[in-house]
PDB file of C-alpha atoms in Angstrom:
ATOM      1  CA  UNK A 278      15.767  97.662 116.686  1.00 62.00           C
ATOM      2  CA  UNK A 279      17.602  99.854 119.095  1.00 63.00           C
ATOM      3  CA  UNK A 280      21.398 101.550 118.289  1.00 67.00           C
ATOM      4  CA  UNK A 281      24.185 101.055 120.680  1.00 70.00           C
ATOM      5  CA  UNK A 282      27.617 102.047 120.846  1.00 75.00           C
ATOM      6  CA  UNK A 283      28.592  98.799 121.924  1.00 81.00           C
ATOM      7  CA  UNK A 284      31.453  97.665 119.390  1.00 91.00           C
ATOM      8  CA  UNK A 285      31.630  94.013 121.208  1.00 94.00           C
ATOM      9  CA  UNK A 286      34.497  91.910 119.474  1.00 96.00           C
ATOM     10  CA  UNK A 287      35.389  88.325 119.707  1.00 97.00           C
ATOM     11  CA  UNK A 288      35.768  85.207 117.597  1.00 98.00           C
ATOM     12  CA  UNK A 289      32.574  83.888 115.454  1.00 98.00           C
ATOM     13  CA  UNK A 290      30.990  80.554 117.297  1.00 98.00           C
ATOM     14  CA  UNK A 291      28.489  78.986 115.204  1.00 97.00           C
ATOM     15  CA  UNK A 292      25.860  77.233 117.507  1.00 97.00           C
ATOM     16  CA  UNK A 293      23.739  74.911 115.352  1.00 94.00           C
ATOM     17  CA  UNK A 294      21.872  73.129 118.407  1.00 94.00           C
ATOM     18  CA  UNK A 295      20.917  73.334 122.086  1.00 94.00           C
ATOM     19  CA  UNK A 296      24.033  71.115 122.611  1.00 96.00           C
ATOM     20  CA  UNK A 297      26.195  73.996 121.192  1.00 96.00           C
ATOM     21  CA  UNK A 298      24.897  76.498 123.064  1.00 96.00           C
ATOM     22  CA  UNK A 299      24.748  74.846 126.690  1.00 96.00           C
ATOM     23  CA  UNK A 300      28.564  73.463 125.706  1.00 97.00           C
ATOM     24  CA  UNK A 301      29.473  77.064 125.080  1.00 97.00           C
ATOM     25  CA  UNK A 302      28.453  78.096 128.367  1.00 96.00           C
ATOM     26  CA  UNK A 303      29.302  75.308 130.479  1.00 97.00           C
ATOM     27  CA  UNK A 304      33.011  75.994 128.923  1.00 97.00           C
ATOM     28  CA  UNK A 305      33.575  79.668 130.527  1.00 97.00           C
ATOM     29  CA  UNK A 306      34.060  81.227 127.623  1.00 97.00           C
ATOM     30  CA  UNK A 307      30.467  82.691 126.185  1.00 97.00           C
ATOM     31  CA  UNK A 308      32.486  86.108 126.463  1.00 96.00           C
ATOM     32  CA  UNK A 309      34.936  85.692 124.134  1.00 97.00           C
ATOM     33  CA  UNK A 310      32.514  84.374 121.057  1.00 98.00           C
ATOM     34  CA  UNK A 311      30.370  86.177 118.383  1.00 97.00           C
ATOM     35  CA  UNK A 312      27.483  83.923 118.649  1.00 97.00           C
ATOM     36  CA  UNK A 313      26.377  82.769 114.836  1.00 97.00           C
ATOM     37  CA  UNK A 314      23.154  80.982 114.358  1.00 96.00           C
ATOM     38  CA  UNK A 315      20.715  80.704 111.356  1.00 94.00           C
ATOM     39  CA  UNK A 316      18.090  81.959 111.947  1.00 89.00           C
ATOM     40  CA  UNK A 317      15.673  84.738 114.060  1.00 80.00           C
ATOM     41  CA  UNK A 318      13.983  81.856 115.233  1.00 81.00           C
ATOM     42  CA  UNK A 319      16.825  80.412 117.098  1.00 83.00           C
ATOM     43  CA  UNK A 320      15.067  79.891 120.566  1.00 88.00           C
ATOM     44  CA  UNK A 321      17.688  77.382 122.075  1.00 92.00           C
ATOM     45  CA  UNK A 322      19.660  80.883 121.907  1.00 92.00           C
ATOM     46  CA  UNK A 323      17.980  82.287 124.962  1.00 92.00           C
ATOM     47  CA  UNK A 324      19.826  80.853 127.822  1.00 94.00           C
ATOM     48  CA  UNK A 325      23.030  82.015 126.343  1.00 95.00           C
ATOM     49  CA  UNK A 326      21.412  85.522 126.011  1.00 93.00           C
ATOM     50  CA  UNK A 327      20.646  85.923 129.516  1.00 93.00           C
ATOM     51  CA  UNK A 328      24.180  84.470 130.701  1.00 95.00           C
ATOM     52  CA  UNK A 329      25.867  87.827 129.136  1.00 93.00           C
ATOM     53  CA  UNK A 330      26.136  87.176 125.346  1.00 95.00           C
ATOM     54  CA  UNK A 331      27.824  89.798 124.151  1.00 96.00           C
ATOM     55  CA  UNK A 332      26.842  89.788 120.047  1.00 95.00           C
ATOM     56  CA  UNK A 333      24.851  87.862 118.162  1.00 95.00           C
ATOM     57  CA  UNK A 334      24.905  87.147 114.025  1.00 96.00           C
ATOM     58  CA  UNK A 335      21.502  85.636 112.626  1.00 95.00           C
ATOM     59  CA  UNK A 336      21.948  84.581 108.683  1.00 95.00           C
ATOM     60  CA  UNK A 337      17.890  84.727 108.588  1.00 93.00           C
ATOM     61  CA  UNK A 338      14.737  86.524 110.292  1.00 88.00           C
ATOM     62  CA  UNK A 339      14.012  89.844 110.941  1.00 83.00           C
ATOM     63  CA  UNK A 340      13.365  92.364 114.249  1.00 82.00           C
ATOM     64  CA  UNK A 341      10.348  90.979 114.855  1.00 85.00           C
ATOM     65  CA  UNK A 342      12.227  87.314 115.406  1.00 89.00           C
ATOM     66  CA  UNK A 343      12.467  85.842 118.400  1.00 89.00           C
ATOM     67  CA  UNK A 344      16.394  86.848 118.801  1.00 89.00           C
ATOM     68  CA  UNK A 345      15.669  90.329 117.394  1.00 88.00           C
ATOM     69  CA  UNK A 346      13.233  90.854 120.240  1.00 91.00           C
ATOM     70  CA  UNK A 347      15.267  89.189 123.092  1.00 91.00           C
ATOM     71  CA  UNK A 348      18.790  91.009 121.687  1.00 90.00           C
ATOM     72  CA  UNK A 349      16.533  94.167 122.465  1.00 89.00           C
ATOM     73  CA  UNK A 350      15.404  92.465 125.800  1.00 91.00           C
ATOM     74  CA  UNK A 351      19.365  92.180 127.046  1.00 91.00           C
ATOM     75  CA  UNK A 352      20.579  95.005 124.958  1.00 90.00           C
ATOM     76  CA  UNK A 353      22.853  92.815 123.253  1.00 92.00           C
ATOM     77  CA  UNK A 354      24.089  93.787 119.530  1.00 92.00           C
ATOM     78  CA  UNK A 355      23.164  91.818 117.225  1.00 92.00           C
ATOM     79  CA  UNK A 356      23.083  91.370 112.948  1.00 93.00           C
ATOM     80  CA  UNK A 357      20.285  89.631 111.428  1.00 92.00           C
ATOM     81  CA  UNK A 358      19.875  88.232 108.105  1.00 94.00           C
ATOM     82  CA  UNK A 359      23.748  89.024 107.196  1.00 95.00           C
ATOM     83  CA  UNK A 360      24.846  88.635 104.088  1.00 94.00           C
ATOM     84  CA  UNK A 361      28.669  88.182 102.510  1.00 95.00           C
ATOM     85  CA  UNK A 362      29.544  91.643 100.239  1.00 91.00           C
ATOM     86  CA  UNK A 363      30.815  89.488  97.278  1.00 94.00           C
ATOM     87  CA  UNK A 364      28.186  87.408  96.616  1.00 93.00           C
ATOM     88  CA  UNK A 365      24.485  88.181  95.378  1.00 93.00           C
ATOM     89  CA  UNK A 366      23.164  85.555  97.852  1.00 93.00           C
ATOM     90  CA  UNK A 367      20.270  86.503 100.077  1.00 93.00           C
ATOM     91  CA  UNK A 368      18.058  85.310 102.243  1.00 93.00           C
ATOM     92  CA  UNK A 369      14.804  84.679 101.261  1.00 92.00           C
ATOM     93  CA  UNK A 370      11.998  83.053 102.483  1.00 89.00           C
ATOM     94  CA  UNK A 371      11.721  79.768 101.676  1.00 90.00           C
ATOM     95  CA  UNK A 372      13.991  79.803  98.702  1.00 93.00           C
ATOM     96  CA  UNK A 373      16.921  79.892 100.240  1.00 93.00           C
ATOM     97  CA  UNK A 374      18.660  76.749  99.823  1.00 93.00           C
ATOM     98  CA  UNK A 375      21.304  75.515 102.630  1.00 94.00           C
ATOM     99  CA  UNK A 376      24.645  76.655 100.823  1.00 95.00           C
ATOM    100  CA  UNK A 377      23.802  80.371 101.221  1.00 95.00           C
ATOM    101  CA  UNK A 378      24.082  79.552 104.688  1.00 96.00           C
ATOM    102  CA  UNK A 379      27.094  76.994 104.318  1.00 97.00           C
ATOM    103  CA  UNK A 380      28.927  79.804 103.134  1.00 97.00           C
ATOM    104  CA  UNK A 381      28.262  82.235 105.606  1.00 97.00           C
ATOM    105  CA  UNK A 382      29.443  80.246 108.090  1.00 97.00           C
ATOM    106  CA  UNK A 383      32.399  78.448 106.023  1.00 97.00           C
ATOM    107  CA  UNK A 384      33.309  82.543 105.743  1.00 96.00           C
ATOM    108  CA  UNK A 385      32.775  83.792 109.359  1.00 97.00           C
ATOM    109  CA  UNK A 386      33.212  80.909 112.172  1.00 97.00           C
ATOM    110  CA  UNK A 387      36.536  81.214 113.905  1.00 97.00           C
ATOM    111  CA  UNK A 388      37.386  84.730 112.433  1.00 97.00           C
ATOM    112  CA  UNK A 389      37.588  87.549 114.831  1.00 98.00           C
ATOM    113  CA  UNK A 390      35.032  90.515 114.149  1.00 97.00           C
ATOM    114  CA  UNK A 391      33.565  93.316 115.480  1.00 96.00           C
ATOM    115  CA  UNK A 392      29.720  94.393 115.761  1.00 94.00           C
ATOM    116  CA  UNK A 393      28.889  97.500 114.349  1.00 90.00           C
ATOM    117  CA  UNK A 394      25.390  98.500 115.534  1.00 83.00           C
ATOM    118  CA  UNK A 395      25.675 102.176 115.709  1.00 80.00           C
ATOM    119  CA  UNK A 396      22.778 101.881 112.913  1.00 77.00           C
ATOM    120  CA  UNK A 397      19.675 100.263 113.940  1.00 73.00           C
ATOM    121  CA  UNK A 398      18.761  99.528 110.454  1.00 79.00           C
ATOM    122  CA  UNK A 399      22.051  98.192 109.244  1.00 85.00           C
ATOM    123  CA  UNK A 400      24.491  96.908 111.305  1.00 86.00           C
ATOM    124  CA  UNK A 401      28.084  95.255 109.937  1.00 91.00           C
ATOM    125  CA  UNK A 402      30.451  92.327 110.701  1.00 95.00           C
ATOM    126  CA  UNK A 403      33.857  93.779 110.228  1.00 94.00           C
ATOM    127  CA  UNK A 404      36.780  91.585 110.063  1.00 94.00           C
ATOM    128  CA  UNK A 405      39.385  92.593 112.575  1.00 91.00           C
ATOM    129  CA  UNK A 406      42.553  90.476 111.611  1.00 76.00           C
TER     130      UNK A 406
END
């Protein structure tokens, strides 16, 4: 974990293969998105990381997760295992069955939001319109 006051904002881009990721890049515009991906293990991430992502939302894994280690890496902000405020869905490992993570991104892609990572140990998606 590390605390920044980087507040980057931009709009939510779910990336849900390598596809995603290398179309996001090849497009010129990594550095207007919010990266979202599910989960810590997300290693198809990486090349997106060191082109200048600049936030990163993981609906799974922990610090110890492959993103959690290379967000540290690039000193990139970045949310793991988020969860929405109004619903007692969590992740859990294993159990967690693929609408808790339907409706995380049914909730977030497209929306513009801000990283708040001023707290290493939790860090917020804000809404910002």
């Amino acid at each position: 974990m590390f605390e920044t006051d980087k507040r980057p904002s931009g709009v939510v881009k779910y990336l849900g293969s390598p596809q995603d990721v290398i179309g996001l890049i090849q497009s010129g515009k990594l550095k207007q998105h919010i990266l979202l991906v599910r989960g810590g293990t997300t290693t198809f991430l990486a090349p997106a990381l060191s082109m200048g992502a600049i936030g990163v939302i993981t609906m799974s894994g922990a610090p110890e997760s492959h993103l959690g280690i290379l967000s540290r890496e690039f000193q990139t902000p970045c949310v793991m295992t988020v969860h929405l405020p109004d619903s007692d869905s969590r992740y859990v490992p294993g159990e967690t069955d693929d609408s808790h993570f339907e409706a995380i991104r049914e909730r977030l892609e497209g929306k513009n939001v801000v990283l708040a990572c001023d707290d290493a140990d939790t860090g917020k998606v804000l809404l910002s319109d």
